[in-house]
PDB file of N, CA and C in Angstrom:
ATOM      1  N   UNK A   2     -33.112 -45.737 -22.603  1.00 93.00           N
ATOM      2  CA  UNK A   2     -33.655 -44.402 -22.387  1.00 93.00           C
ATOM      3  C   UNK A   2     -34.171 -44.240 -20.958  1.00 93.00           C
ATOM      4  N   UNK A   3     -34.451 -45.059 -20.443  1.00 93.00           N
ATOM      5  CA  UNK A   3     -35.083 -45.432 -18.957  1.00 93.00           C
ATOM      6  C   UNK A   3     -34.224 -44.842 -18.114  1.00 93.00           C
ATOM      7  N   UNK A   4     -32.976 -45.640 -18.084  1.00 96.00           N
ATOM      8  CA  UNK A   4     -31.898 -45.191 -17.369  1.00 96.00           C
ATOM      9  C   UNK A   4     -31.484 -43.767 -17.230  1.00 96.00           C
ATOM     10  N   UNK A   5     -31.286 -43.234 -18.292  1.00 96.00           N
ATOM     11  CA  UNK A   5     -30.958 -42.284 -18.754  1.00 96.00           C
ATOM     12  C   UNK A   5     -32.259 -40.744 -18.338  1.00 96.00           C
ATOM     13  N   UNK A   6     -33.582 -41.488 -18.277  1.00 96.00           N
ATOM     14  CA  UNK A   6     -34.374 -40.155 -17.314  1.00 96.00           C
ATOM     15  C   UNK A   6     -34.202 -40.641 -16.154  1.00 96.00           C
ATOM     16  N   UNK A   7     -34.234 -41.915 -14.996  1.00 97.00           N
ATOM     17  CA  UNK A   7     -33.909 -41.807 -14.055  1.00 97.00           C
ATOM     18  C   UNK A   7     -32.816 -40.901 -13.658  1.00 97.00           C
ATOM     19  N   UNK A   8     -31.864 -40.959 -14.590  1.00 97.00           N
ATOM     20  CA  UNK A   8     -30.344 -40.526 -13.430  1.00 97.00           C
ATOM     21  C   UNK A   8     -30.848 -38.649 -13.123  1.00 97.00           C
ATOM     22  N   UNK A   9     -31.770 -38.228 -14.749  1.00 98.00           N
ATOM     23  CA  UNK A   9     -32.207 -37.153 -14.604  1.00 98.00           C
ATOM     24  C   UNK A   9     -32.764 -36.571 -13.648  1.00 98.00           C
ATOM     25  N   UNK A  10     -33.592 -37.898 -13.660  1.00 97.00           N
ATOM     26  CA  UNK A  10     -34.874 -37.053 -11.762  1.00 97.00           C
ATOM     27  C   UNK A  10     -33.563 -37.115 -10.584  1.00 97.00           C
ATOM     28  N   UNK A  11     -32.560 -38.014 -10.653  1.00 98.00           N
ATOM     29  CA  UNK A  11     -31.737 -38.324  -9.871  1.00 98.00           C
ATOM     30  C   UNK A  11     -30.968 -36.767  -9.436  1.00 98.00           C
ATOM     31  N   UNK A  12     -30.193 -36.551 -10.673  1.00 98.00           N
ATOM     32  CA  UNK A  12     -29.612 -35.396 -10.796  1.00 98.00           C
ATOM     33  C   UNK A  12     -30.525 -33.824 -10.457  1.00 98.00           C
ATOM     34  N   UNK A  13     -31.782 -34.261 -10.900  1.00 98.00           N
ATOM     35  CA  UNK A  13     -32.646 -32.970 -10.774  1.00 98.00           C
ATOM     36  C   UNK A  13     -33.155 -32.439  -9.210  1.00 98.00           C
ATOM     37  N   UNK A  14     -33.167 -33.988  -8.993  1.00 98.00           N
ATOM     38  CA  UNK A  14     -33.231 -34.250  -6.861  1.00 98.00           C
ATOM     39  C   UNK A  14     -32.602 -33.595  -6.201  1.00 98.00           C
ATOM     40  N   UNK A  15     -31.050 -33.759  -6.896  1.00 98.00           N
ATOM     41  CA  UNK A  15     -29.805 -33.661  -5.972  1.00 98.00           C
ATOM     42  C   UNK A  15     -30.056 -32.408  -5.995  1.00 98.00           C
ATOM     43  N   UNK A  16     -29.908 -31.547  -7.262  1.00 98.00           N
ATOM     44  CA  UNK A  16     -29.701 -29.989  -7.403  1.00 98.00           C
ATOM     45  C   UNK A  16     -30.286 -29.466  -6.702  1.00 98.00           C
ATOM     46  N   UNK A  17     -32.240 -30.088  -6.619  1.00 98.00           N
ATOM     47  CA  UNK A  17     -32.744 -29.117  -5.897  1.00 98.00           C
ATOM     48  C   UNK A  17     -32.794 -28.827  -3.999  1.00 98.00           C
ATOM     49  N   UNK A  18     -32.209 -30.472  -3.940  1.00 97.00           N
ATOM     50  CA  UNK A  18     -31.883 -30.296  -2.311  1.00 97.00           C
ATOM     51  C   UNK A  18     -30.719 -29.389  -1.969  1.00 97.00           C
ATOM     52  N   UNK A  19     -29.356 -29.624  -3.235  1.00 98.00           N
ATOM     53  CA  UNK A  19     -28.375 -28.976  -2.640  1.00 98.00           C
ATOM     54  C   UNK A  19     -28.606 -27.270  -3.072  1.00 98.00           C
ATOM     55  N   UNK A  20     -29.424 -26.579  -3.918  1.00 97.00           N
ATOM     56  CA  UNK A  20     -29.845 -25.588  -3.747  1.00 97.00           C
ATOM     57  C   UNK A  20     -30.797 -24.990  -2.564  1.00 97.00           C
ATOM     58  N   UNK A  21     -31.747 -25.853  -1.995  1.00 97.00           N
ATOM     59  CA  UNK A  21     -31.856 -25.574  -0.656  1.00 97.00           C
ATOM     60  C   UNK A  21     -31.062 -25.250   0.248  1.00 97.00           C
ATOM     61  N   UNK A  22     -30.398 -26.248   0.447  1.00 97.00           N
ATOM     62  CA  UNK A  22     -29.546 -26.411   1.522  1.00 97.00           C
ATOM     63  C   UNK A  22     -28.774 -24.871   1.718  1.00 97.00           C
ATOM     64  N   UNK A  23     -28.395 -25.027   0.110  1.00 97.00           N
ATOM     65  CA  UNK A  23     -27.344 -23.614   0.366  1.00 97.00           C
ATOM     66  C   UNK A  23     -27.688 -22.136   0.322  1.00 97.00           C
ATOM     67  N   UNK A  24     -28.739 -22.329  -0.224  1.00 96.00           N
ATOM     68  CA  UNK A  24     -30.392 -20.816   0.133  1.00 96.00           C
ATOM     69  C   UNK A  24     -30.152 -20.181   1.287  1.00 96.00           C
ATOM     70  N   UNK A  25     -30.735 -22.014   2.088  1.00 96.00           N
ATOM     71  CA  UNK A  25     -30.976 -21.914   3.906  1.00 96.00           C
ATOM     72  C   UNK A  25     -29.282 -21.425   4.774  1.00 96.00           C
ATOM     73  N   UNK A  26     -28.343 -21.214   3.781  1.00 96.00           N
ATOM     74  CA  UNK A  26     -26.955 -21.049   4.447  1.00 96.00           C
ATOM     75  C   UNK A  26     -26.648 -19.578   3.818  1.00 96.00           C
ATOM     76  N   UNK A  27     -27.216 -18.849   3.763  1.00 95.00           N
ATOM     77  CA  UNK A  27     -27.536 -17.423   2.474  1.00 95.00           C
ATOM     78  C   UNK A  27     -26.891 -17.270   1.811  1.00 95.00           C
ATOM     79  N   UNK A  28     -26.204 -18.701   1.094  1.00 95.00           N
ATOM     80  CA  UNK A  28     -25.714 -18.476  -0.247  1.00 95.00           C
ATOM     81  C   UNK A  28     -26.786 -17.920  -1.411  1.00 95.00           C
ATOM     82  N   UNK A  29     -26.073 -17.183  -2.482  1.00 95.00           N
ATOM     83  CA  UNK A  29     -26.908 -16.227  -3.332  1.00 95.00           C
ATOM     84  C   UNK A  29     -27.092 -17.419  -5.124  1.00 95.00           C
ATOM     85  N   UNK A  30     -28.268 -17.600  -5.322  1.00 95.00           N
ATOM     86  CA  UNK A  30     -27.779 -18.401  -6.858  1.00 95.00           C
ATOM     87  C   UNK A  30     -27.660 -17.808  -7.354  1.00 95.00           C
ATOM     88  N   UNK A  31     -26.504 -18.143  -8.524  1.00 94.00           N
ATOM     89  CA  UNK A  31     -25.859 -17.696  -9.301  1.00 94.00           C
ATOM     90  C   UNK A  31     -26.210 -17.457 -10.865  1.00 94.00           C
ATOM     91  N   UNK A  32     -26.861 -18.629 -10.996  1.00 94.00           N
ATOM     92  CA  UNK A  32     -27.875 -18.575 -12.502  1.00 94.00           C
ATOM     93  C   UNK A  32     -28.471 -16.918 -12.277  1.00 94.00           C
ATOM     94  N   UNK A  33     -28.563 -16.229 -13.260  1.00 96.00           N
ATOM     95  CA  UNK A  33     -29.729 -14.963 -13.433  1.00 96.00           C
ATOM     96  C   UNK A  33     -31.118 -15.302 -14.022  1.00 96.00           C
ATOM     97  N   UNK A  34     -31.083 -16.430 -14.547  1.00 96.00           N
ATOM     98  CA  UNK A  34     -32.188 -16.868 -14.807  1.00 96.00           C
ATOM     99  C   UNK A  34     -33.465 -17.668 -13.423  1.00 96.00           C
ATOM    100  N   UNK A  35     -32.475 -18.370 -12.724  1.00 96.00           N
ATOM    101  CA  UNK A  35     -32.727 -18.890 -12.086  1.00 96.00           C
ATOM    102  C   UNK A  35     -33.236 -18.407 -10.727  1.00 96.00           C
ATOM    103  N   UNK A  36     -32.231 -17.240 -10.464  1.00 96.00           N
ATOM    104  CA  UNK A  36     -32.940 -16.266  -9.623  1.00 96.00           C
ATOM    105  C   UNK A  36     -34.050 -15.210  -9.925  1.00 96.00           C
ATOM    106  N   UNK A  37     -33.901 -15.124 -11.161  1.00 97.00           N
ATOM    107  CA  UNK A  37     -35.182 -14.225 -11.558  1.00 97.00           C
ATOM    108  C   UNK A  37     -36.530 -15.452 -11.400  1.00 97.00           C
ATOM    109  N   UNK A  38     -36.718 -16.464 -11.508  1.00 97.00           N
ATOM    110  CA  UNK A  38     -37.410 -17.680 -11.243  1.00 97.00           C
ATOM    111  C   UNK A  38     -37.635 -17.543  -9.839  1.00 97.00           C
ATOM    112  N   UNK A  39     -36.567 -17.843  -9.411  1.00 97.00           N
ATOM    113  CA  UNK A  39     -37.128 -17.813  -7.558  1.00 97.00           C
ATOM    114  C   UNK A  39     -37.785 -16.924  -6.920  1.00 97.00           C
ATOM    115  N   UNK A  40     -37.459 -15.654  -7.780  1.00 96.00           N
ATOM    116  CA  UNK A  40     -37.771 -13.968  -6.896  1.00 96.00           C
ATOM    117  C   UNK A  40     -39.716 -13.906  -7.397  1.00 96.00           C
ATOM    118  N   UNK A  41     -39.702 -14.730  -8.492  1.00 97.00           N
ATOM    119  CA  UNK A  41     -41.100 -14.770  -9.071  1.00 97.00           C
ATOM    120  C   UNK A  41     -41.872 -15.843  -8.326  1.00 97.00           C
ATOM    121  N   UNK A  42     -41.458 -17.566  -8.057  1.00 97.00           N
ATOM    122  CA  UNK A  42     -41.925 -17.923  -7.919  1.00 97.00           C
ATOM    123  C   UNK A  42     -42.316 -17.889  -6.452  1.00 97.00           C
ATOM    124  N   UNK A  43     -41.255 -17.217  -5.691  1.00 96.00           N
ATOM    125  CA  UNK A  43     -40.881 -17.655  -4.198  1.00 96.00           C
ATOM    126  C   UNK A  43     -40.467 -18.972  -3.830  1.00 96.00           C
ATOM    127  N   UNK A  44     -41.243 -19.774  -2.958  1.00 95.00           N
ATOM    128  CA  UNK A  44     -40.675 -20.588  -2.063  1.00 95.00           C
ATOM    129  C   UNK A  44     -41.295 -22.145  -3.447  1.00 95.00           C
ATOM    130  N   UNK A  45     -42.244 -21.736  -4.564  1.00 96.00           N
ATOM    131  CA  UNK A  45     -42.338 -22.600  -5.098  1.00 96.00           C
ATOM    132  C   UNK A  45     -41.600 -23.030  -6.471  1.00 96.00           C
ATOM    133  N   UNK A  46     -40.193 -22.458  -6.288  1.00 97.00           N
ATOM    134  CA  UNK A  46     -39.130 -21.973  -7.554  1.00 97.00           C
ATOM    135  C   UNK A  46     -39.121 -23.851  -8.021  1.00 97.00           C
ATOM    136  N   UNK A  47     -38.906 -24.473  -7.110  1.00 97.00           N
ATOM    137  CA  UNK A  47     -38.337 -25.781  -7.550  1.00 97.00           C
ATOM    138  C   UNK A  47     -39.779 -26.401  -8.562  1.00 97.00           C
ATOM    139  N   UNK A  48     -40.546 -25.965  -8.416  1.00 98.00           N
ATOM    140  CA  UNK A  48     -41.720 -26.537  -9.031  1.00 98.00           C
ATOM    141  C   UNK A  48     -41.626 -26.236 -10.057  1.00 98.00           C
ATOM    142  N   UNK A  49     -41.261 -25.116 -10.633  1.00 97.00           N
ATOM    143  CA  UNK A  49     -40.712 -24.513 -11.649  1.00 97.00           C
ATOM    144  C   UNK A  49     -39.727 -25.151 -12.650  1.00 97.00           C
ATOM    145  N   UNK A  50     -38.661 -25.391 -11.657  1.00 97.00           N
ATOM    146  CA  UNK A  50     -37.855 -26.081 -12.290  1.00 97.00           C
ATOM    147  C   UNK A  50     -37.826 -28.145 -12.522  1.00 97.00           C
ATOM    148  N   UNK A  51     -38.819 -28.440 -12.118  1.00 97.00           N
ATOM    149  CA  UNK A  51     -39.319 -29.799 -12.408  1.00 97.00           C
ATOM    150  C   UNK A  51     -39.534 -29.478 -13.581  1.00 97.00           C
ATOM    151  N   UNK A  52     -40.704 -28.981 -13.494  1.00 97.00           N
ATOM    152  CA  UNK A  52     -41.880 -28.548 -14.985  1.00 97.00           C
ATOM    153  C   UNK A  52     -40.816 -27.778 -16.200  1.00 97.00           C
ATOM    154  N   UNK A  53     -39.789 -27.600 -15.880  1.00 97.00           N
ATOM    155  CA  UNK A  53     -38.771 -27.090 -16.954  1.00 97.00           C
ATOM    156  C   UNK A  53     -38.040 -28.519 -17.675  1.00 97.00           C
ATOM    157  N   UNK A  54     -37.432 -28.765 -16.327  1.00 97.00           N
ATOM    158  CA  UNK A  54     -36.815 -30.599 -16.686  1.00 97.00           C
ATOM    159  C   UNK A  54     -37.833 -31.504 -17.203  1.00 97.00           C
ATOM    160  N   UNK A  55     -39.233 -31.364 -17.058  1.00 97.00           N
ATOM    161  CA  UNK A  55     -39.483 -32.839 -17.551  1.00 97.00           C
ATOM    162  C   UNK A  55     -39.604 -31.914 -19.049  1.00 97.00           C
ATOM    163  N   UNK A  56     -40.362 -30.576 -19.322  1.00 98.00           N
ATOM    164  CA  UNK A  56     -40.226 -30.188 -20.750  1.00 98.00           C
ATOM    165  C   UNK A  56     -39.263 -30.439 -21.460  1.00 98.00           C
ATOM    166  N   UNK A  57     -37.968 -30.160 -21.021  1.00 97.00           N
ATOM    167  CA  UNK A  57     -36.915 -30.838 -21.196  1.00 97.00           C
ATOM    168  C   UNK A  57     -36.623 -32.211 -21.787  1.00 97.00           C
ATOM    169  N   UNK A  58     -36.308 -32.710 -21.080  1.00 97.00           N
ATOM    170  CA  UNK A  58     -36.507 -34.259 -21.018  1.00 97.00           C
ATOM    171  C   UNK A  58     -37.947 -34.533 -22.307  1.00 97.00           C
ATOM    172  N   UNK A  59     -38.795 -34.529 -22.217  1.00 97.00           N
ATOM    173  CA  UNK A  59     -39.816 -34.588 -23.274  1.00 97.00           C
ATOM    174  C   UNK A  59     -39.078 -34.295 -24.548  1.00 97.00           C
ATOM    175  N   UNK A  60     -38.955 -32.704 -24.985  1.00 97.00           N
ATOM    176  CA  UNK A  60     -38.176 -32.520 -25.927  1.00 97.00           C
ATOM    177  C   UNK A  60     -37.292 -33.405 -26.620  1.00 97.00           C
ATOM    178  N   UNK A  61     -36.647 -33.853 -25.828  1.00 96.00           N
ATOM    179  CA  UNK A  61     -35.286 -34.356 -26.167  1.00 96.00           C
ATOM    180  C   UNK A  61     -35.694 -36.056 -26.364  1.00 96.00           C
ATOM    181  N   UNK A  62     -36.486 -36.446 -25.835  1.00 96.00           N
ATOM    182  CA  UNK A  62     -37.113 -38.090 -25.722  1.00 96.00           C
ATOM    183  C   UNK A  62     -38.249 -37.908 -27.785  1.00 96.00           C
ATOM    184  N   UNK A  63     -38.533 -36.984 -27.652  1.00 96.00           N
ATOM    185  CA  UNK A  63     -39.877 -36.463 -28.659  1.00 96.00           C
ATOM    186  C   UNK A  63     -39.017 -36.761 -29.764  1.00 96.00           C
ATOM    187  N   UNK A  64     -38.336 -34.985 -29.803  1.00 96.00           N
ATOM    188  CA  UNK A  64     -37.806 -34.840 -31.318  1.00 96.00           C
ATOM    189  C   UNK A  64     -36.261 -35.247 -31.362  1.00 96.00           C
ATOM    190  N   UNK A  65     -35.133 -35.338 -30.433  1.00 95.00           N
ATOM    191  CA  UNK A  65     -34.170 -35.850 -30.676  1.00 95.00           C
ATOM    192  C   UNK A  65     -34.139 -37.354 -30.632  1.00 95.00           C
ATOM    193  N   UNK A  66     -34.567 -38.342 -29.753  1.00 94.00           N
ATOM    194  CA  UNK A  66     -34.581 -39.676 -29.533  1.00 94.00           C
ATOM    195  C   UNK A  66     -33.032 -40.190 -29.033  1.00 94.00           C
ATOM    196  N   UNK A  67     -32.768 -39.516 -28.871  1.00 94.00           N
ATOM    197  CA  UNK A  67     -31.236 -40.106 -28.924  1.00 94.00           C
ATOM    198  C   UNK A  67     -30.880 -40.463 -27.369  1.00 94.00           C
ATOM    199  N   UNK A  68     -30.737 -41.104 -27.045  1.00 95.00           N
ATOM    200  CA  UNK A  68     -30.551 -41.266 -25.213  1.00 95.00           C
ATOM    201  C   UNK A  68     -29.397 -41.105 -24.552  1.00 95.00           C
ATOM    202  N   UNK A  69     -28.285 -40.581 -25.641  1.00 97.00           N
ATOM    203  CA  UNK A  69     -26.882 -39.610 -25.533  1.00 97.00           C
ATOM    204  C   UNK A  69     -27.388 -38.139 -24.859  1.00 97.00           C
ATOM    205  N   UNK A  70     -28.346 -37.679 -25.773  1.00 97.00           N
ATOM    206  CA  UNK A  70     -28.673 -36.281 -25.399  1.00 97.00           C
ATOM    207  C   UNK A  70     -29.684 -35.980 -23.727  1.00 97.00           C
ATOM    208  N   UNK A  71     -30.405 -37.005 -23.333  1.00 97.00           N
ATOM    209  CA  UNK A  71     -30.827 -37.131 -21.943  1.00 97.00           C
ATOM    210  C   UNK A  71     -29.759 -37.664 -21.232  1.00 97.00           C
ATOM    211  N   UNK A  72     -28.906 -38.074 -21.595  1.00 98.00           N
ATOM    212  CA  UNK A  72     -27.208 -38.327 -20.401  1.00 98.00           C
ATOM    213  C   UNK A  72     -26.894 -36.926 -20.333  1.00 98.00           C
ATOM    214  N   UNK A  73     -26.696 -36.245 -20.944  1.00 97.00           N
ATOM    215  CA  UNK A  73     -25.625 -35.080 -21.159  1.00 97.00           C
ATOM    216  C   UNK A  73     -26.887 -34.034 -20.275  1.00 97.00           C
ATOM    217  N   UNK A  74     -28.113 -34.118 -20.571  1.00 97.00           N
ATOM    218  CA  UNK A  74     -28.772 -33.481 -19.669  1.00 97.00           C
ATOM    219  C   UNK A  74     -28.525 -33.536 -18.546  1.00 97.00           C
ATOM    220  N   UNK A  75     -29.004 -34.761 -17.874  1.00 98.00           N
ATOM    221  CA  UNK A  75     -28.471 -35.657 -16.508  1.00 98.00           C
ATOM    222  C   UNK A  75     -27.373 -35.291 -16.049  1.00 98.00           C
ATOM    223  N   UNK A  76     -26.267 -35.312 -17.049  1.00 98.00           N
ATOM    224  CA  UNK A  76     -24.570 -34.989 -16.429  1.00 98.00           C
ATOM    225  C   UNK A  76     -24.809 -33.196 -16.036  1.00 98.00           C
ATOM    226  N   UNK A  77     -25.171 -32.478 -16.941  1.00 98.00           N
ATOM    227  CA  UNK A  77     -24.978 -30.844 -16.841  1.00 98.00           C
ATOM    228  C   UNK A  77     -26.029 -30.783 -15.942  1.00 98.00           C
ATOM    229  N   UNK A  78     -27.129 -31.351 -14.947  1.00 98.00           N
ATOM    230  CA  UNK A  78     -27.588 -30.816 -14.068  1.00 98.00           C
ATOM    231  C   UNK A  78     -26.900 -31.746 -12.733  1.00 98.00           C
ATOM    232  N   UNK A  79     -26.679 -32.789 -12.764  1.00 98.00           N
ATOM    233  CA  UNK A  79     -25.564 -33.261 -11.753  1.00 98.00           C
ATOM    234  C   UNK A  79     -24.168 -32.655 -11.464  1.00 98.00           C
ATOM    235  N   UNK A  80     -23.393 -31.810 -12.379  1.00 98.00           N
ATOM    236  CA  UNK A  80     -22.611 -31.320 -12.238  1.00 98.00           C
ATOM    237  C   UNK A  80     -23.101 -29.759 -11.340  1.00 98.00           C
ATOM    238  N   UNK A  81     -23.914 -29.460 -11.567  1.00 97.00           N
ATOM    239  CA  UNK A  81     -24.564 -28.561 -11.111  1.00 97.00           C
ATOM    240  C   UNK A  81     -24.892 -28.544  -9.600  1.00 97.00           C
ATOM    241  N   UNK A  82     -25.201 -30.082  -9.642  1.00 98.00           N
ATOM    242  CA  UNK A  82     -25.993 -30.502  -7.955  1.00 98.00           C
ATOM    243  C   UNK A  82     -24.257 -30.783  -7.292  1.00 98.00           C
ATOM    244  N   UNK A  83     -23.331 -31.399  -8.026  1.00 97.00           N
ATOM    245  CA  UNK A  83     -22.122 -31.300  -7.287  1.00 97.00           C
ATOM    246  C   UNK A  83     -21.409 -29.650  -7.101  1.00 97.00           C
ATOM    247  N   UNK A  84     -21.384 -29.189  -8.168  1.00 96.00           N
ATOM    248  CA  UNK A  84     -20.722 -28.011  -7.826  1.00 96.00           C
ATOM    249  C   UNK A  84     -21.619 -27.181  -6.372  1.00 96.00           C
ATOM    250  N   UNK A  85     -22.551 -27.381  -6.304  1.00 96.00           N
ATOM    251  CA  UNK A  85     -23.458 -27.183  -5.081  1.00 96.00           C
ATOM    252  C   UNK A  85     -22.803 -27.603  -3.965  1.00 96.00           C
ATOM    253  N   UNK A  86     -22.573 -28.732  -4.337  1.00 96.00           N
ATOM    254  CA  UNK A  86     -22.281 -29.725  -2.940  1.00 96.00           C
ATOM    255  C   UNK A  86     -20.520 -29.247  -2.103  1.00 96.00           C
ATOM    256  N   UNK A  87     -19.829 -29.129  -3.374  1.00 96.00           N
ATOM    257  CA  UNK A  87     -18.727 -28.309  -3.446  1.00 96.00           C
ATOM    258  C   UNK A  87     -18.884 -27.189  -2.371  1.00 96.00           C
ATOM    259  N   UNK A  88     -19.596 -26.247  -2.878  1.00 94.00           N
ATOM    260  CA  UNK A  88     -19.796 -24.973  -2.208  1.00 94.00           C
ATOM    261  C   UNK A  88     -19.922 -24.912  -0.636  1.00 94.00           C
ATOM    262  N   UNK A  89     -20.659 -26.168  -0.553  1.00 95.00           N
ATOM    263  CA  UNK A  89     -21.375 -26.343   0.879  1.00 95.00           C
ATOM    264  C   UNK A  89     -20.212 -26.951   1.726  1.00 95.00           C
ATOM    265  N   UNK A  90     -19.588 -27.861   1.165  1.00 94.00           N
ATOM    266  CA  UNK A  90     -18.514 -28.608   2.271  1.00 94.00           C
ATOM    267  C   UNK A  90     -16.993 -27.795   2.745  1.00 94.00           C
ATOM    268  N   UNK A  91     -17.084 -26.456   2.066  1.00 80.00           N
ATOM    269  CA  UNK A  91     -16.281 -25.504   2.239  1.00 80.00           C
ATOM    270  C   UNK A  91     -15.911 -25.162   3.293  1.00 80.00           C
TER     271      UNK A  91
END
């Protein structure tokens, strides 16, 4: 299970640098959720989205236990931080 929240903070890292990155390049995010988050939080959106992931992550450590279901977390926000990365090397 260890492994499995590391790669999370790992993945959760990546996203939020490569969502910077691509902010600071005036790319627009695409989530509607996510931008309604940013437009609220401003410049402290990512804080936001920690405190979402570790609820997250909790959840899923709490009442599922299963350390399949914190991979698949990990993978769908790493895919996320790559499709980012994607965008940027364009």
């Amino acid at each position: 299970m260890l492994n499995a929240l590391i790669a999370l903070a790992v993945a959760t890292i990546a996203d939020i640098i490569t969502t910077i990155i691509a902010l600071q390049r005036r790319f627009v995010e695409a989530a509607p959720v996510m931008r309604w988050i940013m437009s609220w939080a401003g410049s402290g959106w990512w804080v936001v989205k920690v405190v979402a992931t570790v609820l997250g992550a909790w959840v899923l450590v709490r009442f599922v236990g299963d350390p399949v279901a914190v991979w698949t977390f990990a993978a769908g926000i790493g895919l996320v931080a790559l499709w980012n990365l994607r965008l940027l090397v364009k």
